[in-house]
Tab-separated table of C-alpha atoms and ligand atoms in Angstrom:
chain	number	residue	atom	x	y	z
A	187	MET	CA	138.798	104.272	115.225
A	188	GLY	CA	141.622	104.718	112.952
A	189	LEU	CA	142.470	102.888	109.824
A	190	PHE	CA	145.175	100.900	111.631
A	191	THR	CA	143.126	99.631	114.521
A	192	PRO	CA	144.281	96.042	114.928
A	193	LYS	CA	141.746	93.268	114.738
A	194	ARG	CA	140.778	92.193	118.204
A	195	ALA	CA	142.277	88.780	119.181
A	196	LEU	CA	139.217	86.376	119.057
A	197	LYS	CA	138.484	84.407	122.151
A	198	VAL	CA	138.721	80.754	121.610
A	199	ASP	CA	137.437	77.606	123.717
A	200	LEU	CA	137.822	74.172	122.242
A	201	HIS	CA	136.425	71.947	124.833
A	202	MET	CA	132.841	71.804	126.226
A	203	HIS	CA	130.124	69.553	126.951
A	204	THR	CA	126.187	69.498	126.595
A	205	THR	CA	123.315	67.391	127.800
A	206	CYS	CA	124.048	65.127	124.747
A	207	SER	CA	126.720	63.569	127.026
A	208	ASP	CA	127.455	64.770	130.793
A	209	GLY	CA	126.984	68.360	130.484
A	210	HIS	CA	124.189	70.374	132.181
A	211	LEU	CA	123.138	72.743	129.391
A	212	THR	CA	121.406	71.846	126.262
A	213	PRO	CA	123.188	72.810	123.016
A	214	THR	CA	120.849	75.810	122.811
A	215	GLU	CA	121.545	76.929	126.327
A	216	LEU	CA	125.259	76.274	125.880
A	217	VAL	CA	125.374	78.682	122.884
A	218	ARG	CA	123.575	81.334	124.912
A	219	ALA	CA	126.173	80.928	127.694
A	220	VAL	CA	128.969	81.113	125.149
A	221	HIS	CA	127.760	84.365	123.851
A	222	LYS	CA	127.483	85.741	127.390
A	223	ALA	CA	131.051	84.718	128.148
A	224	GLY	CA	132.053	86.582	124.920
A	225	LEU	CA	133.626	83.758	123.100
A	226	ASP	CA	134.096	83.942	119.310
A	227	ILE	CA	134.987	80.290	118.413
A	228	VAL	CA	134.221	77.249	120.246
A	229	ALA	CA	134.394	73.450	119.891
A	230	ILE	CA	131.613	71.214	121.302
A	231	THR	CA	133.201	68.099	122.304
A	232	ASP	CA	130.724	65.641	123.886
A	233	HIS	CA	131.776	62.155	125.005
A	234	ASP	CA	131.107	59.796	121.954
A	235	THR	CA	128.398	61.824	120.313
A	236	THR	CA	127.965	64.724	118.141
A	237	ALA	CA	124.292	64.983	118.556
A	238	GLY	CA	124.673	68.449	119.885
A	239	ILE	CA	126.371	70.030	116.961
A	240	GLU	CA	123.390	70.733	114.657
A	241	GLU	CA	121.242	72.219	117.433
A	242	ALA	CA	124.097	74.429	118.506
A	243	ARG	CA	124.595	75.762	114.994
A	244	GLN	CA	120.782	76.390	114.605
A	245	ALA	CA	121.105	78.373	117.981
A	246	VAL	CA	123.929	80.526	116.513
A	247	GLY	CA	121.581	82.071	114.190
A	248	ASN	CA	123.115	84.849	112.074
A	249	THR	CA	125.636	85.867	114.941
A	250	SER	CA	129.395	85.472	114.052
A	251	LEU	CA	129.898	82.678	116.469
A	252	ARG	CA	131.902	79.889	114.882
A	253	ILE	CA	131.111	76.292	116.140
A	254	ILE	CA	133.777	73.628	115.265
A	255	PRO	CA	132.363	70.076	115.355
A	256	GLY	CA	134.272	68.024	117.891
A	257	ILE	CA	134.289	64.726	119.899
A	258	GLU	CA	135.752	63.443	123.004
A	259	ILE	CA	136.804	59.725	123.053
A	260	SER	CA	138.161	57.724	125.899
A	261	SER	CA	140.936	55.218	125.363
A	262	HIS	CA	143.406	53.385	127.557
A	263	ILE	CA	147.025	52.330	127.861
A	264	ASP	CA	147.214	49.715	130.653
A	265	ASP	CA	145.589	51.587	133.650
A	266	PHE	CA	146.064	55.024	132.224
A	267	GLU	CA	142.966	56.853	130.874
A	268	ILE	CA	143.782	58.726	127.744
A	269	HIS	CA	140.962	61.148	126.628
A	270	VAL	CA	141.233	62.138	123.014
A	271	LEU	CA	139.553	65.285	121.514
A	272	GLY	CA	138.843	65.052	117.767
A	273	LEU	CA	138.477	68.717	116.433
A	274	ASN	CA	136.686	69.570	113.326
A	275	VAL	CA	135.464	65.999	112.616
A	276	ASP	CA	133.083	65.518	109.772
A	277	HIS	CA	130.175	64.601	111.902
A	278	THR	CA	128.061	63.628	108.720
A	279	SER	CA	130.333	60.759	108.141
A	280	LEU	CA	128.107	57.584	108.296
A	281	ASP	CA	131.263	55.328	109.297
A	282	PHE	CA	132.167	57.852	111.930
A	283	GLN	CA	128.697	57.769	113.349
A	284	ASN	CA	128.653	53.941	113.333
A	285	ARG	CA	131.763	53.858	115.292
A	286	LEU	CA	130.394	56.225	117.796
A	287	GLU	CA	127.185	54.280	118.291
A	288	GLY	CA	129.309	51.237	119.077
A	289	LEU	CA	131.005	53.350	121.729
A	290	ARG	CA	127.779	54.539	123.103
A	291	LYS	CA	126.441	50.988	123.317
A	292	ALA	CA	129.529	49.948	125.319
A	293	ARG	CA	128.847	52.851	127.537
A	294	ARG	CA	125.315	51.564	128.156
A	295	GLU	CA	126.573	47.992	128.912
A	296	ARG	CA	129.188	49.396	131.425
A	297	ILE	CA	126.424	51.141	133.326
A	298	HIS	CA	124.995	47.713	134.219
A	299	VAL	CA	128.375	46.537	135.357
A	300	ILE	CA	128.914	49.663	137.489
A	301	VAL	CA	125.378	49.199	138.962
A	302	GLU	CA	126.015	45.490	139.820
A	303	THR	CA	129.258	46.427	141.458
A	304	LEU	CA	127.471	49.110	143.578
A	305	ASN	CA	124.727	46.550	144.537
A	306	LYS	CA	127.353	44.139	145.593
A	307	LEU	CA	128.748	47.012	147.749
A	308	GLY	CA	125.276	47.241	149.409
A	309	ILE	CA	124.076	50.408	147.443
A	310	LYS	CA	120.592	49.991	146.229
A	311	ILE	CA	120.496	51.394	142.792
A	312	ASP	CA	118.973	50.372	139.404
A	313	ALA	CA	120.365	50.964	136.001
A	314	ASP	CA	117.141	52.488	134.841
A	315	GLU	CA	117.613	55.334	137.504
A	316	VAL	CA	120.949	56.158	135.721
A	317	PHE	CA	119.481	55.975	132.095
A	318	ALA	CA	116.626	58.085	133.093
A	319	LEU	CA	119.077	60.785	134.016
A	320	ALA	CA	120.968	60.449	130.763
A	321	LYS	CA	117.669	60.761	128.799
A	322	GLY	CA	119.021	58.250	126.026
A	323	LYS	CA	122.051	60.364	125.209
A	324	SER	CA	125.688	59.409	125.902
A	325	VAL	CA	125.714	57.976	129.337
A	326	GLY	CA	128.586	58.018	131.842
A	327	ARG	CA	129.879	57.918	135.339
A	328	PRO	CA	128.546	61.443	135.962
A	329	HIS	CA	124.978	60.249	135.525
A	330	VAL	CA	125.608	57.531	137.950
A	331	ALA	CA	127.089	60.069	140.285
A	332	ARG	CA	124.014	62.173	140.035
A	333	ALA	CA	121.666	59.222	140.607
A	334	LEU	CA	123.678	58.503	143.774
A	335	VAL	CA	123.193	62.101	144.987
A	336	LYS	CA	119.491	61.990	144.090
A	337	LYS	CA	119.023	58.961	146.163
A	338	GLY	CA	120.921	60.454	149.125
A	339	VAL	CA	123.754	57.927	149.071
A	340	VAL	CA	126.291	60.659	148.814
A	341	ALA	CA	126.116	64.436	149.208
A	342	SER	CA	127.799	65.441	145.967
A	343	THR	CA	128.944	64.086	142.693
A	344	ASP	CA	132.421	64.741	143.948
A	345	GLN	CA	132.019	62.435	146.746
A	346	ALA	CA	130.374	59.838	144.503
A	347	PHE	CA	133.657	59.663	142.419
A	348	LYS	CA	135.770	59.711	145.586
A	349	ARG	CA	133.932	56.881	147.311
A	350	PHE	CA	132.727	54.855	144.308
A	351	LEU	CA	133.481	55.808	140.804
A	352	GLY	CA	137.044	57.247	140.504
A	353	ARG	CA	139.909	55.544	138.844
A	354	THR	CA	140.985	53.967	142.361
A	355	ALA	CA	137.579	53.495	143.879
A	356	PRO	CA	135.708	50.139	144.220
A	357	ALA	CA	133.140	50.559	141.487
A	358	TYR	CA	135.494	51.999	138.861
A	359	VAL	CA	134.781	50.329	135.634
A	360	LYS	CA	136.650	51.199	132.358
A	361	THR	CA	134.566	52.961	129.681
A	362	TYR	CA	135.466	50.530	126.979
A	363	ASP	CA	138.491	48.845	125.450
A	364	LEU	CA	140.055	51.081	122.947
A	365	VAL	CA	143.556	51.963	122.467
A	366	PRO	CA	144.775	55.548	121.630
A	367	ALA	CA	145.809	54.557	118.067
A	368	GLU	CA	142.171	53.377	117.286
A	369	ALA	CA	140.767	56.737	118.500
A	370	PHE	CA	143.257	58.696	116.475
A	371	ALA	CA	142.590	56.687	113.414
A	372	MET	CA	138.701	57.099	113.870
A	373	ILE	CA	139.133	60.936	114.160
A	374	ARG	CA	141.657	61.238	111.302
A	375	GLN	CA	139.428	59.101	108.897
A	376	ALA	CA	136.505	61.659	109.786
A	377	GLY	CA	138.880	64.533	108.758
A	378	GLY	CA	139.631	65.750	112.222
A	379	ILE	CA	142.711	66.585	114.363
A	380	PRO	CA	143.291	64.219	117.288
A	381	VAL	CA	144.345	65.840	120.366
A	382	LEU	CA	145.506	64.553	123.843
A	383	ALA	CA	142.938	66.092	126.250
A	384	HIS	CA	144.205	67.275	129.726
A	385	PRO	CA	147.481	65.729	129.618
A	386	ALA	CA	148.065	66.258	133.278
A	387	PHE	CA	145.282	63.963	134.182
A	388	VAL	CA	146.958	61.053	132.527
A	389	GLY	CA	149.514	60.782	135.308
A	390	ASP	CA	152.522	60.050	133.016
A	391	ASP	CA	154.065	62.174	130.549
A	392	THR	CA	156.266	59.337	129.122
A	393	VAL	CA	153.254	58.035	127.254
A	394	ILE	CA	153.186	61.147	125.092
A	395	PRO	CA	156.062	60.102	122.569
A	396	THR	CA	154.293	56.766	122.319
A	397	LEU	CA	150.906	58.587	121.490
A	398	ILE	CA	152.745	60.759	118.840
A	399	GLY	CA	154.042	57.563	117.125
A	400	ALA	CA	150.375	56.252	117.099
A	401	GLY	CA	149.155	59.206	115.261
A	402	LEU	CA	148.610	62.097	117.757
A	403	MET	CA	148.682	65.706	116.200
A	404	GLY	CA	147.892	67.960	119.167
A	405	ILE	CA	147.998	68.568	122.683
A	406	GLU	CA	145.484	70.423	125.084
A	407	VAL	CA	147.993	72.793	126.838
A	408	PHE	CA	145.475	75.095	128.037
A	409	HIS	CA	143.105	73.406	130.580
A	410	ARG	CA	142.330	74.000	134.300
A	411	TYR	CA	145.482	73.411	136.098
A	412	GLU	CA	146.350	74.591	139.537
A	413	ASP	CA	149.802	75.847	138.506
A	414	GLU	CA	150.860	77.647	135.339
A	415	SER	CA	154.155	75.763	135.299
A	416	VAL	CA	152.077	72.884	133.898
A	417	TRP	CA	151.112	74.845	130.942
A	418	GLU	CA	154.727	75.714	130.402
A	419	ASN	CA	155.837	72.130	130.650
A	420	TYR	CA	153.251	71.041	127.975
A	421	LEU	CA	154.035	74.105	125.702
A	422	ARG	CA	157.678	73.132	125.699
A	423	MET	CA	156.654	69.484	124.862
A	424	ALA	CA	154.561	70.712	122.157
A	425	GLU	CA	157.500	72.531	120.697
A	426	ARG	CA	159.838	69.714	121.084
A	427	TYR	CA	157.508	67.235	119.342
A	428	GLN	CA	155.873	69.648	116.772
A	429	LEU	CA	152.473	69.183	118.189
A	430	LEU	CA	149.598	71.569	117.683
A	431	VAL	CA	148.568	73.481	120.853
A	432	THR	CA	144.893	73.597	121.885
A	433	GLY	CA	142.952	74.627	124.951
A	434	GLY	CA	139.577	75.042	126.439
A	435	SER	CA	137.367	75.001	129.693
A	436	ASP	CA	135.933	71.371	129.548
A	437	PHE	CA	132.845	73.193	130.626
A	438	HIS	CA	130.174	70.902	131.884
A	439	GLY	CA	127.691	73.477	133.371
A	440	TYR	CA	126.809	74.920	136.664
A	441	ASP	CA	127.389	71.755	138.641
A	442	ARG	CA	131.122	72.005	138.427
A	443	SER	CA	133.134	69.017	138.560
A	444	THR	CA	136.616	69.503	140.146
A	445	LYS	CA	137.966	69.246	136.662
A	446	SER	CA	136.455	71.594	134.611
A	447	SER	CA	136.303	75.507	134.388
A	448	ASP	CA	133.574	78.036	133.653
A	449	LEU	CA	133.187	79.504	130.092
A	450	GLY	CA	135.818	82.053	129.460
A	451	GLU	CA	137.968	81.029	132.311
A	452	VAL	CA	140.553	79.164	130.092
A	453	THR	CA	140.926	80.012	126.548
A	454	LEU	CA	143.369	79.314	123.711
A	455	PRO	CA	145.574	82.316	122.776
A	456	TYR	CA	144.486	83.109	119.148
A	457	GLU	CA	148.006	82.604	117.603
A	458	TYR	CA	147.674	79.009	118.408
A	459	PHE	CA	144.277	78.647	117.038
A	460	GLN	CA	145.475	80.201	113.680
A	461	LYS	CA	147.884	77.337	113.317
A	462	LEU	CA	145.395	74.821	114.218
A	463	ASP	CA	142.953	76.365	111.776
A	464	GLN	CA	145.368	75.678	108.885
A	465	ALA	CA	145.872	72.132	110.060
A	466	MET	CA	142.190	71.531	110.125
A	467	ALA	CA	141.789	72.853	106.779
A	468	SER	CA	144.521	70.511	105.383
A	469	ALA	CA	143.095	67.536	107.353
A	470	ARG	CA	139.822	68.085	105.431
A	471	ALA	CA	141.411	68.563	102.086
A	472	VAL	CA	143.262	65.177	102.005
A	473	LYS	CA	140.298	63.498	103.366
B	81	AMP	P1	133.112	58.607	131.882
B	81	AMP	O1	133.420	59.171	130.444
B	81	AMP	O2	131.854	57.953	131.768
B	81	AMP	O3	134.208	57.701	132.251
B	81	AMP	O4	133.056	59.757	132.949
B	81	AMP	C1	134.156	60.684	132.850
B	81	AMP	C2	133.677	62.031	133.170
B	81	AMP	O5	133.397	62.205	134.635
B	81	AMP	C3	134.686	63.122	132.896
B	81	AMP	O6	134.510	63.761	131.571
B	81	AMP	C4	134.233	64.266	133.909
B	81	AMP	O7	133.122	64.948	133.287
B	81	AMP	C5	133.608	63.502	135.041
B	81	AMP	N1	134.503	63.371	136.174
B	81	AMP	C6	135.629	62.678	136.149
B	81	AMP	N2	136.266	62.731	137.359
B	81	AMP	C7	135.409	63.419	138.318
B	81	AMP	C8	135.285	63.880	139.624
B	81	AMP	N3	136.325	63.491	140.473
B	81	AMP	N4	134.301	64.645	140.060
B	81	AMP	C9	133.337	64.888	139.143
B	81	AMP	N5	133.191	64.613	137.803
B	81	AMP	C10	134.315	63.810	137.439
B	82	FE	FE1	132.706	64.705	130.962
B	83	FE	FE1	138.047	64.367	129.452
B	84	ZN	ZN1	135.728	66.878	128.433
């Protein structure tokens, strides 16, 4: 314990979900799990809702855990799904909340379309069975998948996506019609930083320059990828285009989808967070 003991690099995870969208842990349970995983700074990024932020902050109590209010919004270019993270959004903005409620309404309408499509495929399922699992929160394909598992139609949520709900499967229905520029604008108007989530899942890196032209500010380099060369590729891209670098587990809970990680498995190196933190402060200052 000398005078020159360097400050420990803080552990940062800027992508995770709660029961307010398709995660399995309530905000309070998530905070407990975050403490257990030894994380210091996290962003809660539910799909189209910030309902988990206040409960999570309450659960932090007087510990030093920092919770950054976040969001994950879906958008599309042609057939490509572009997920956009909004980091440090002002979740008290009424205008922002109204826009989010519009997106959640479109999500509810989409469930009816998915269910009708499944019915046509001979699967007996009712929209209410899906809504019951979402408990009035931001509803999505994972809730349909869980309903299909519960009914014994498929053995796992993974199978539900493969056979019915995935982008190339027969009951795939878009979340809603929103272009990335609109998602970026919504987030920037709420004082947040728009970030391209899990870029490797988009399937085409050539959209990235287009996204930057539309207002993108950051890219989620650190996310569960099979091969570290993927990280290197996006790090180089971030450097070339002067994008902020973010990262996180995309934690959804114990019922792990193939696309997310456990808490603590994927973190953002602290030096990248420090740059991002400055940008977040500036974005709020000009708001
Ligand atoms: P939605 O926002 O309703 O289109 O649902 C997308 C969500 O479904 C993602 O955020 C993941 O949580 C989950 N998901 C996507 N693909 C899969 C998959 N193959 N297996 C399990 N979960 C998935
Ligand atoms: Fe999700
Ligand atoms: Fe996503
Ligand atoms: Zn996510």
